[in-house]
Coordinates of C-alpha atoms in Angstrom, one line a residue:
M28 CA 40.9 -190.2 92.4
Q29 CA 41.7 -186.8 90.8
P30 CA 44.9 -186.3 88.9
P31 CA 47.8 -184.3 90.7
R32 CA 47.6 -181.4 88.3
I33 CA 43.9 -180.7 89.1
L34 CA 44.6 -180.9 92.8
L35 CA 47.4 -178.4 92.7
R36 CA 45.3 -175.9 90.8
R37 CA 42.5 -176.1 93.3
L38 CA 45.0 -175.5 96.2
L39 CA 46.3 -172.3 94.6
V40 CA 42.8 -171.0 93.9
F41 CA 41.8 -171.7 97.5
R42 CA 44.8 -169.9 98.9
S43 CA 44.3 -166.8 96.8
S44 CA 40.6 -166.6 97.7
K45 CA 41.4 -166.1 101.5
P46 CA 40.4 -162.7 102.8
P47 CA 43.2 -160.3 103.7
S48 CA 44.4 -160.1 107.3
T49 CA 42.7 -157.4 109.4
A50 CA 46.0 -156.5 111.3
R51 CA 46.7 -152.7 111.0
R52 CA 50.2 -151.8 110.0
F53 CA 51.5 -148.6 111.7
T54 CA 54.8 -148.6 109.9
R55 CA 56.4 -149.8 106.8
N56 CA 59.4 -151.3 108.6
T57 CA 57.6 -154.5 109.5
N58 CA 60.6 -156.6 108.7
L59 CA 62.7 -154.9 111.5
A60 CA 60.0 -155.1 114.2
S61 CA 58.6 -157.9 116.2
R62 CA 55.2 -159.4 115.4
G63 CA 54.2 -159.3 119.0
R64 CA 54.2 -155.5 119.7
P65 CA 52.6 -152.5 117.9
Q66 CA 54.8 -150.7 115.4
I67 CA 54.8 -147.0 116.4
P68 CA 56.9 -144.6 114.3
F69 CA 58.8 -142.9 117.1
L70 CA 59.8 -146.3 118.5
S71 CA 61.2 -147.7 115.2
V72 CA 64.8 -147.5 114.0
P73 CA 64.9 -145.4 110.9
L74 CA 66.7 -146.7 107.8
A75 CA 69.9 -145.2 106.5
R76 CA 68.1 -143.8 103.5
N77 CA 65.6 -141.9 105.6
Q78 CA 68.1 -140.1 108.0
Q79 CA 66.8 -136.7 109.2
F80 CA 68.9 -134.6 111.7
R81 CA 68.5 -131.1 113.2
Y82 CA 72.0 -129.7 113.0
L83 CA 71.3 -126.4 114.8
T84 CA 69.7 -127.6 117.9
T85 CA 69.1 -125.4 121.0
E86 CA 72.0 -126.9 122.8
R87 CA 74.3 -126.3 119.9
K88 CA 73.1 -122.7 119.5
R89 CA 74.0 -122.1 123.2
W90 CA 77.4 -123.8 122.7
L91 CA 78.3 -121.7 119.6
A92 CA 77.2 -118.5 121.4
Y93 CA 79.4 -119.3 124.3
E94 CA 82.4 -120.1 122.1
V95 CA 82.0 -116.8 120.3
Y96 CA 81.8 -115.0 123.6
L97 CA 84.9 -116.7 124.8
G98 CA 86.7 -115.8 121.6
F99 CA 85.8 -112.2 121.9
K100 CA 86.7 -112.2 125.6
Y101 CA 90.1 -113.7 125.1
T102 CA 90.9 -111.5 122.1
I103 CA 90.0 -108.3 124.1
C104 CA 92.0 -109.5 127.1
V105 CA 95.1 -110.3 125.0
W106 CA 94.9 -106.9 123.1
A107 CA 94.3 -105.1 126.4
I108 CA 97.4 -106.7 127.9
V109 CA 99.5 -105.9 124.9
G110 CA 98.2 -102.3 124.8
F111 CA 98.8 -101.7 128.5
S112 CA 102.3 -103.2 128.2
V113 CA 103.2 -100.9 125.4
A114 CA 101.7 -97.9 127.2
G115 CA 103.6 -98.9 130.3
Y116 CA 106.9 -99.3 128.4
W117 CA 106.4 -96.0 126.7
S118 CA 105.6 -94.2 130.0
I119 CA 108.7 -95.6 131.7
Q120 CA 110.8 -94.6 128.7
Q121 CA 109.4 -91.1 128.7
E122 CA 110.0 -90.8 132.4
W123 CA 113.6 -91.9 132.0
L124 CA 114.1 -89.5 129.1
E125 CA 112.6 -86.7 131.2
R126 CA 115.1 -87.3 134.0
K127 CA 118.0 -87.6 131.5
Y128 CA 117.0 -84.7 129.3
P129 CA 114.8 -82.4 131.4
T130 CA 112.4 -80.1 129.7
P131 CA 110.7 -76.9 131.0
H132 CA 107.4 -77.7 132.8
E133 CA 105.6 -74.8 131.2
W134 CA 105.9 -76.2 127.7
T135 CA 103.0 -78.2 126.2
F136 CA 103.0 -81.9 126.2
W137 CA 103.9 -82.4 122.5
T138 CA 106.7 -79.8 122.6
R139 CA 108.3 -81.5 125.6
L140 CA 107.9 -85.0 124.0
R141 CA 109.5 -84.0 120.7
F142 CA 112.3 -82.1 122.5
R143 CA 113.2 -85.2 124.6
L144 CA 113.3 -87.3 121.4
A145 CA 115.4 -84.8 119.6
K146 CA 118.0 -84.6 122.4
W147 CA 118.0 -88.4 122.8
A148 CA 118.5 -89.2 119.1
P149 CA 122.2 -88.3 118.9
D150 CA 123.0 -90.3 122.1
R151 CA 121.2 -93.5 121.1
T152 CA 123.4 -96.6 121.1
D153 CA 120.9 -99.0 119.7
L154 CA 121.3 -97.6 116.2
P155 CA 124.3 -98.0 113.9
A156 CA 124.4 -94.2 113.1
T157 CA 122.7 -91.1 114.3
D158 CA 119.6 -90.2 112.2
W159 CA 120.2 -86.5 111.9
V160 CA 117.3 -86.1 109.6
L161 CA 114.9 -87.2 112.3
T162 CA 116.8 -85.2 114.9
G163 CA 116.6 -82.0 112.8
N164 CA 112.9 -82.5 112.1
Y165 CA 112.1 -82.9 115.8
A166 CA 114.2 -79.9 116.7
R167 CA 112.7 -77.7 114.0
N168 CA 109.2 -78.7 115.0
V169 CA 110.0 -77.7 118.6
L170 CA 111.4 -74.4 117.5
E171 CA 108.3 -73.7 115.4
R172 CA 106.0 -74.5 118.4
L173 CA 108.1 -72.3 120.7
E174 CA 107.8 -69.3 118.3
D175 CA 104.1 -69.8 117.7
E176 CA 102.0 -67.5 119.8
K177 CA 99.1 -69.9 119.8
V178 CA 101.2 -72.8 121.2
D179 CA 104.2 -71.9 123.4
G180 CA 105.3 -68.5 122.2
A181 CA 102.8 -66.2 123.8
G182 CA 104.4 -62.9 124.7
L183 CA 107.3 -63.0 122.3
L184 CA 108.4 -59.7 120.7
P185 CA 109.8 -60.0 117.2
N186 CA 113.1 -58.2 116.3
K187 CA 112.6 -57.0 112.8
T188 CA 115.2 -55.7 110.4
E189 CA 114.8 -52.5 108.3
G190 CA 113.0 -54.5 105.6
G191 CA 110.5 -55.8 108.1
E192 CA 111.9 -59.4 108.2
V193 CA 111.8 -61.2 111.6
T194 CA 115.2 -62.5 112.3
A195 CA 115.0 -63.1 116.1
Y196 CA 112.8 -62.5 119.1
D197 CA 112.9 -60.7 122.4
I198 CA 112.4 -63.4 125.0
T199 CA 113.1 -61.3 128.1
A200 CA 109.5 -61.7 129.4
K201 CA 109.9 -65.5 129.4
S202 CA 111.1 -67.5 132.4
E203 CA 114.7 -68.7 132.7
P204 CA 113.8 -72.4 132.1
W205 CA 111.9 -71.4 128.9
R206 CA 114.8 -69.3 127.7
R207 CA 117.3 -72.1 128.4
G208 CA 115.1 -74.6 126.6
Y209 CA 114.7 -72.3 123.6
Y210 CA 118.5 -71.9 123.5
E211 CA 119.1 -75.6 123.6
A212 CA 116.5 -76.1 120.7
L213 CA 118.3 -73.5 118.6
M214 CA 121.7 -75.1 119.3
L215 CA 120.3 -78.6 118.4
C216 CA 119.0 -77.2 115.1
A217 CA 122.4 -75.7 114.4
K218 CA 124.1 -79.0 115.1
A219 CA 121.7 -80.9 112.9
A220 CA 122.2 -78.3 110.1
E221 CA 126.0 -78.9 110.3
H222 CA 125.5 -82.6 109.8
L223 CA 123.0 -82.1 107.0
D224 CA 124.9 -79.4 105.2
D225 CA 125.9 -81.7 102.4
Q226 CA 122.5 -83.4 102.1
V227 CA 119.6 -82.8 99.7
V228 CA 116.0 -84.0 99.7
D229 CA 114.2 -85.4 96.7
K230 CA 110.9 -83.5 96.6
T231 CA 109.1 -86.1 94.6
R232 CA 109.9 -89.0 97.0
H233 CA 110.9 -87.1 100.2
V234 CA 114.1 -89.1 100.6
V235 CA 117.4 -87.5 101.7
F236 CA 120.6 -88.1 99.7
P237 CA 124.2 -86.8 99.8
K238 CA 125.0 -84.1 97.3
D239 CA 127.6 -86.3 95.6
Q240 CA 125.0 -88.8 94.6
V241 CA 122.7 -86.4 92.7
L242 CA 122.4 -86.8 88.9
G243 CA 122.8 -83.4 87.2
P244 CA 125.1 -80.9 85.4
S245 CA 126.7 -79.7 88.7
N246 CA 127.8 -83.3 89.6
P247 CA 129.1 -85.0 86.4
N248 CA 130.7 -87.9 88.3
P249 CA 128.1 -89.0 91.0
K250 CA 129.0 -91.6 93.5
P251 CA 127.2 -94.9 93.2
I252 CA 124.2 -95.6 95.4
P253 CA 124.7 -98.3 98.1
H254 CA 123.0 -101.6 97.5
G255 CA 119.4 -101.6 98.6
S256 CA 119.0 -97.8 98.6
P257 CA 116.5 -95.9 96.5
S258 CA 117.6 -94.8 93.0
A259 CA 119.7 -91.6 92.7
P260 CA 117.7 -88.4 92.4
H261 CA 117.8 -85.8 89.7
E262 CA 119.1 -82.3 90.4
K263 CA 115.9 -80.6 89.2
D264 CA 113.9 -82.5 91.9
C265 CA 116.2 -81.7 94.8
E266 CA 116.6 -78.9 97.4
R267 CA 118.5 -78.4 100.7
A268 CA 117.5 -81.0 103.3
F269 CA 117.9 -78.4 106.1
E270 CA 118.6 -74.8 106.7
T271 CA 122.1 -73.5 106.9
P272 CA 123.8 -73.5 110.3
E273 CA 124.4 -69.7 110.0
T274 CA 120.6 -69.2 110.2
F275 CA 120.4 -70.6 113.8
Y276 CA 123.8 -69.2 115.0
Q277 CA 122.9 -65.7 113.8
K278 CA 119.4 -66.0 115.4
I279 CA 121.0 -66.9 118.8
L280 CA 123.4 -63.9 118.5
A281 CA 120.5 -61.6 117.6
T282 CA 118.0 -62.8 120.2
T283 CA 117.4 -60.5 123.2
G284 CA 117.3 -62.4 126.5
F285 CA 120.2 -64.8 126.2
T286 CA 123.1 -64.6 128.7
S287 CA 126.6 -63.6 127.6
K288 CA 127.8 -67.2 128.1
Q289 CA 125.1 -68.6 125.9
K290 CA 125.9 -66.2 123.1
M291 CA 129.6 -66.8 123.6
D292 CA 129.2 -70.6 123.3
A293 CA 127.1 -70.1 120.1
A294 CA 129.8 -67.8 118.7
L295 CA 132.5 -70.3 119.4
E296 CA 130.5 -73.1 117.8
Y297 CA 129.9 -70.8 114.8
A298 CA 133.6 -70.0 114.5
S299 CA 134.5 -73.7 114.7
W300 CA 132.0 -74.3 111.9
L301 CA 133.6 -71.6 109.8
D302 CA 137.0 -73.1 110.5
F303 CA 135.7 -76.4 109.2
K304 CA 134.4 -74.7 106.0
G305 CA 137.8 -73.1 105.4
Q306 CA 136.7 -69.5 106.0
S307 CA 139.6 -68.5 108.3
D308 CA 139.0 -64.7 108.2
A309 CA 135.3 -65.0 109.1
S310 CA 136.2 -67.5 111.8
E311 CA 138.7 -65.2 113.4
T312 CA 136.2 -62.4 113.4
M313 CA 133.7 -64.6 115.2
Y314 CA 136.4 -65.7 117.7
E315 CA 137.0 -62.1 118.5
R316 CA 133.3 -61.5 118.9
A317 CA 133.2 -64.4 121.4
L318 CA 136.1 -62.8 123.2
A319 CA 134.3 -59.5 123.5
L320 CA 131.2 -61.4 124.9
A321 CA 133.5 -63.1 127.4
T322 CA 135.0 -59.9 128.7
E323 CA 131.8 -57.9 129.0
S324 CA 132.0 -58.0 132.8
S325 CA 135.7 -56.9 132.9
L326 CA 135.3 -53.7 131.0
P327 CA 136.8 -51.2 130.4
A328 CA 140.3 -52.8 130.5
P329 CA 140.4 -56.5 129.4
P330 CA 143.2 -58.5 131.2
Y331 CA 144.9 -59.5 127.9
D332 CA 146.8 -57.7 125.2
P333 CA 144.4 -56.7 122.4
K334 CA 147.1 -57.4 119.8
S335 CA 148.8 -60.6 120.9
F336 CA 145.9 -61.9 123.1
V337 CA 148.3 -62.9 125.8
L338 CA 147.1 -62.6 129.4
Q339 CA 149.1 -59.9 131.1
D340 CA 147.1 -58.7 134.1
T341 CA 148.2 -60.9 137.0
T342 CA 146.5 -58.9 139.7
R343 CA 143.1 -60.5 139.0
Q344 CA 142.3 -64.0 138.0
P345 CA 140.7 -64.6 134.6
S346 CA 137.1 -65.8 134.3
T347 CA 136.1 -69.2 133.0
N348 CA 134.6 -67.6 129.9
L349 CA 137.9 -65.8 129.1
L350 CA 140.0 -68.9 129.6
T351 CA 137.7 -70.9 127.3
T352 CA 137.6 -68.3 124.6
L353 CA 141.4 -67.6 124.6
T354 CA 142.0 -71.4 124.3
A355 CA 139.7 -71.7 121.3
L356 CA 141.3 -68.7 119.7
A357 CA 144.9 -70.1 120.2
T358 CA 143.9 -73.4 118.7
H359 CA 142.4 -71.6 115.7
K360 CA 145.7 -69.7 115.2
A361 CA 147.7 -73.0 115.5
R362 CA 145.5 -74.7 112.9
T363 CA 146.0 -71.8 110.5
G364 CA 149.8 -72.0 110.9
D365 CA 150.3 -68.9 113.2
I366 CA 152.3 -70.8 115.8
A367 CA 154.2 -67.8 116.9
T368 CA 151.0 -66.2 118.2
A369 CA 149.3 -69.4 119.4
L370 CA 152.1 -70.7 121.6
P371 CA 152.5 -67.6 123.8
I372 CA 148.7 -67.5 124.3
L373 CA 148.6 -71.1 125.5
L374 CA 151.5 -70.6 127.8
S375 CA 149.9 -67.6 129.4
I376 CA 146.6 -69.5 129.9
L377 CA 148.5 -72.4 131.5
R378 CA 150.2 -70.0 133.9
A379 CA 146.8 -68.5 134.8
R380 CA 145.3 -71.9 135.4
R381 CA 148.1 -73.0 137.6
S382 CA 147.5 -69.9 139.7
L383 CA 143.9 -70.6 140.3
P384 CA 142.7 -71.3 143.9
N385 CA 142.5 -74.8 145.1
P386 CA 139.1 -76.1 146.3
Q387 CA 138.5 -75.7 150.0
P388 CA 138.4 -79.1 151.9
T389 CA 135.0 -79.8 153.5
K390 CA 134.9 -81.1 157.0
T391 CA 132.8 -84.2 157.4
T392 CA 131.7 -85.7 160.7
Y393 CA 131.0 -89.2 161.6
T394 CA 127.2 -88.5 161.5
D395 CA 127.5 -87.1 158.0
L396 CA 129.3 -90.3 156.9
E397 CA 126.6 -92.4 158.4
E398 CA 123.9 -90.4 156.6
A399 CA 125.8 -90.5 153.4
H400 CA 126.5 -94.3 153.6
P401 CA 123.7 -96.0 155.5
S402 CA 124.2 -99.7 156.3
S403 CA 121.2 -100.8 154.2
P404 CA 119.5 -99.3 151.1
W405 CA 116.1 -100.3 152.5
T406 CA 116.0 -97.6 155.1
L407 CA 112.9 -95.4 155.5
Q408 CA 114.7 -92.4 154.1
N409 CA 115.8 -94.3 150.9
V410 CA 112.4 -95.9 150.3
T411 CA 110.6 -92.6 150.9
G412 CA 113.0 -90.8 148.5
M413 CA 112.5 -93.5 145.9
A414 CA 108.7 -93.1 146.2
K415 CA 109.0 -89.4 145.8
R416 CA 111.2 -89.8 142.7
L417 CA 108.7 -92.2 141.1
I418 CA 105.6 -90.2 141.9
A419 CA 106.6 -86.6 141.7
P420 CA 107.9 -85.2 138.4
P421 CA 111.6 -84.4 138.3
A422 CA 112.5 -80.8 139.0
Y423 CA 114.0 -78.7 136.2
P424 CA 117.8 -78.3 137.0
P425 CA 119.0 -74.9 138.2
P426 CA 120.7 -72.6 135.8
P427 CA 124.4 -73.3 135.2
D428 CA 127.3 -71.0 136.1
D429 CA 127.5 -67.8 134.0
G430 CA 131.2 -68.2 133.7
N431 CA 132.1 -64.7 134.9
T432 CA 133.9 -65.8 138.0
P433 CA 137.4 -67.5 138.1
P434 CA 137.2 -71.3 138.2
I435 CA 138.5 -73.4 141.1
R436 CA 141.4 -75.8 140.4
D437 CA 139.4 -79.0 140.9
A438 CA 139.6 -82.3 138.9
K439 CA 137.8 -80.8 135.8
E440 CA 140.1 -77.8 135.7
L441 CA 143.2 -80.0 136.2
C442 CA 142.1 -82.0 133.2
E443 CA 141.6 -78.8 131.3
E444 CA 145.2 -78.0 132.3
A445 CA 146.3 -81.4 130.9
G446 CA 144.5 -80.5 127.7
L447 CA 146.6 -77.3 127.5
N448 CA 149.8 -79.5 127.9
L449 CA 148.6 -81.6 125.0
Y450 CA 148.1 -78.5 122.8
I451 CA 151.5 -77.1 123.7
G452 CA 153.3 -80.5 123.2
E453 CA 151.6 -81.0 119.9
I454 CA 152.5 -77.5 118.6
I455 CA 156.2 -77.9 119.7
Y456 CA 156.5 -81.3 118.2
A457 CA 154.9 -80.4 114.9
S458 CA 156.7 -77.2 114.5
A459 CA 160.2 -78.7 115.2
S460 CA 162.4 -79.5 112.3
P461 CA 163.6 -83.2 111.8
S462 CA 167.1 -82.1 112.7
S463 CA 165.9 -80.4 115.9
K464 CA 166.0 -83.4 118.3
S465 CA 165.6 -81.4 121.5
S466 CA 162.4 -79.6 120.4
R467 CA 160.6 -82.8 119.5
E468 CA 161.7 -84.3 122.9
D469 CA 160.3 -81.2 124.6
G470 CA 157.0 -81.7 122.8
L471 CA 157.0 -85.3 123.9
A472 CA 157.6 -84.4 127.5
W473 CA 154.6 -82.0 127.5
T474 CA 152.5 -84.8 126.1
R475 CA 153.8 -87.3 128.7
E476 CA 153.0 -84.9 131.5
A477 CA 149.4 -84.4 130.2
V478 CA 148.8 -88.1 130.1
D479 CA 150.0 -88.6 133.7
L480 CA 147.9 -85.7 135.0
A481 CA 144.7 -86.9 133.2
E482 CA 145.1 -90.5 134.2
E483 CA 145.7 -89.5 137.9
Q484 CA 142.6 -87.3 138.0
L485 CA 140.4 -89.9 136.2
H486 CA 141.6 -92.6 138.7
K487 CA 140.5 -90.3 141.6
L488 CA 137.1 -89.6 140.0
N489 CA 136.4 -93.3 139.5
H490 CA 136.9 -93.9 143.2
S491 CA 134.9 -90.8 144.3
D492 CA 131.3 -91.1 145.4
N493 CA 130.2 -87.7 144.2
A494 CA 132.2 -87.4 141.0
D495 CA 131.1 -85.0 138.3
E496 CA 130.2 -86.6 135.0
A497 CA 131.4 -83.6 133.1
A498 CA 134.8 -83.8 134.8
K499 CA 134.9 -87.5 134.0
K500 CA 134.2 -86.9 130.3
T501 CA 136.8 -84.1 130.2
C502 CA 139.5 -86.4 131.7
S503 CA 138.6 -89.3 129.6
D504 CA 138.8 -87.3 126.4
C505 CA 142.1 -85.8 127.5
L506 CA 143.6 -89.2 128.4
S507 CA 142.5 -90.8 125.1
S508 CA 143.8 -87.9 123.0
G509 CA 147.1 -87.8 125.0
L510 CA 147.7 -91.5 124.5
E511 CA 147.1 -91.3 120.8
N512 CA 149.4 -88.3 120.4
W513 CA 152.1 -90.0 122.5
Q514 CA 151.9 -93.2 120.5
T515 CA 152.1 -91.3 117.2
M516 CA 155.1 -89.2 118.3
V517 CA 157.1 -92.1 119.8
A518 CA 156.3 -94.3 116.7
R519 CA 157.7 -91.7 114.4
L520 CA 160.9 -91.3 116.5
A521 CA 161.3 -95.1 116.8
R522 CA 160.9 -95.5 113.0
E523 CA 163.6 -92.9 112.4
E524 CA 165.8 -94.6 115.0
R525 CA 165.5 -98.0 113.2
E526 CA 166.2 -96.3 109.9
R527 CA 169.4 -94.8 111.3
A528 CA 170.4 -98.1 112.7
A529 CA 169.8 -99.9 109.4
K530 CA 171.9 -97.3 107.6
E531 CA 174.7 -97.6 110.1
S532 CA 174.6 -101.4 109.7
V533 CA 174.9 -101.2 106.0
K534 CA 177.7 -98.7 106.3
A535 CA 179.6 -100.9 108.8
K536 CA 179.3 -103.9 106.5
A537 CA 180.6 -101.9 103.6
T538 CA 183.6 -100.6 105.5
G539 CA 184.4 -103.8 107.4
G540 CA 185.2 -106.0 104.3
W541 CA 184.6 -109.7 103.8
L542 CA 186.9 -110.8 106.6
A543 CA 185.0 -108.8 109.2
G544 CA 181.8 -110.3 108.0
L545 CA 183.3 -113.8 108.2
W546 CA 184.3 -113.5 111.8
G547 CA 181.1 -111.7 112.9
E548 CA 182.7 -108.3 113.5
G549 CA 180.3 -106.6 111.1
K550 CA 177.2 -107.7 113.0
T551 CA 175.0 -105.1 114.6
E552 CA 172.5 -105.5 117.5
T553 CA 169.0 -106.1 116.4
T554 CA 167.5 -104.8 119.6
G555 CA 165.9 -101.3 119.5
G556 CA 167.1 -98.2 121.2
R557 CA 165.6 -95.6 123.4
W558 CA 162.5 -94.8 121.4
T559 CA 161.7 -98.5 120.7
A560 CA 161.8 -99.1 124.4
E561 CA 159.5 -96.1 125.0
E562 CA 157.2 -97.4 122.3
N563 CA 156.7 -100.6 124.4
V564 CA 156.1 -98.4 127.5
V565 CA 153.4 -96.5 125.6
K566 CA 151.7 -99.8 124.7
E567 CA 151.7 -100.9 128.3
R568 CA 150.4 -97.5 129.5
T569 CA 147.6 -97.7 126.9
R570 CA 146.6 -101.1 128.2
R571 CA 146.5 -99.8 131.7
A572 CA 144.7 -96.6 130.7
L573 CA 142.0 -98.6 128.9
E574 CA 141.2 -100.3 132.2
V575 CA 140.7 -96.8 133.9
L576 CA 138.6 -95.7 130.9
E577 CA 136.4 -98.7 131.1
E578 CA 136.0 -98.3 134.9
S579 CA 134.8 -94.7 134.4
E580 CA 132.2 -95.9 131.9
A581 CA 130.9 -98.8 133.9
P582 CA 127.4 -98.5 135.4
K583 CA 126.8 -98.7 139.1
P584 CA 126.5 -102.4 140.2
G585 CA 123.6 -103.9 142.1
F586 CA 119.8 -103.7 141.9
G587 CA 119.6 -102.0 145.3
S588 CA 121.5 -98.9 144.0
M589 CA 118.2 -97.6 142.6
F590 CA 116.8 -97.4 146.1
W591 CA 119.5 -95.0 147.4
A592 CA 118.1 -91.6 148.2

């Protein structure tokens, strides 16, 4: 028997001498597959260390392309909606501006657009203050386009001076809407020039500043710049921000083709500007020129005294232009202290206005009332009228009255009459001495009458269906000014009354002795007198008048009102 060591050695040699197995191995992952099936590579599970993926497969390419397409599609749709919304809002705004501030249809698109924006800027309520720089730039650009032969000024004939300088134009060949629009553009430039008269522009930064903020020898004590504003400019870098108002007023007066009323209105505005600048002599000369323009149709004999300017000819009624010019001249003389001349002029104008003819009452039938006030706003006539207003461009308004005929004593003229009462009352009250009690009471009576008349007419206009907006504005301004004057006058009289009562109280205590003060005989009433009571009346009238003023400014209620023809 062999030993165990030899037997173990033989077994190991025998096992190592066996031939290798003839089974073919198709994969290296034999430990994960079953012994009973063939190991094919695409049927085996790959190991983690041998992961191989195709990140950009065909399906993923299609998905990414579709996502990119959707992104572009939604982006274009959103921006298209935003663009169309902005364009729609802008179109509606321009349509509203065209109806509120009409422009001549023969002007080019950009001229009409800028003219509408220039007229809208002073009336905007969404801004804290009017941007007169922007308004002036728009108006000046409109004026340049209207005077350019290649744009809107074809056919203009220049009026040259002896030196060959063009100061104005002959616009007779143009149509009436073109001439009226040109006049409005010139007046708007003059108004902007008045507001920018004390402004300068920094040429290096193109920023507008007031003159009193400029750093330079002519302004040794400049005002501080508000917080957040650009730094103060230097005088050497500054120039006028706009032309002088005289440039535009003189151009209107020198232009051939304007009506007498247009030139008269420009002369009155120019004279008022000269009054504001303290040039009284030049202002009076311009008022007289306006008076000459107002009486061109009444030559050779004007209906007023050439020396005192008082209306004397009672055989014929004065024209609207003459009444307006004489009123402006009288107020100018009152401001300069010539009360002896101003008061007779105003009294003669008041007599002339009270002699004007009353408006003729119009007869309305039941059919007219039904047509004017249909039972429903959705009638065929109203819907058709609204469609026409939305589709067709608004017609340019007809020319205004030339002012050469006597006015009719309607609501607007009655409020003008109330304004004369205010002027007269203010002059009488201001010119009276403190010791003249009756004169001041007379002035107060004129003011009280003006307030009553203006409030009555404004109340009627608020309840009228076809009220004139110009008449409403005139009555509102007259009522506001009258209440302010009335309150100032009465407050002064009440203060003087209280001071007199206090002096009398002190005097009574001094003469009554200590015994009278002990038994109460020296006491005075603390209640006010006549003017204190009227001061309370003025406060109540002011509260009541504010309701009337708010009613006149209230918009028409109801959505259906826009469908009325």
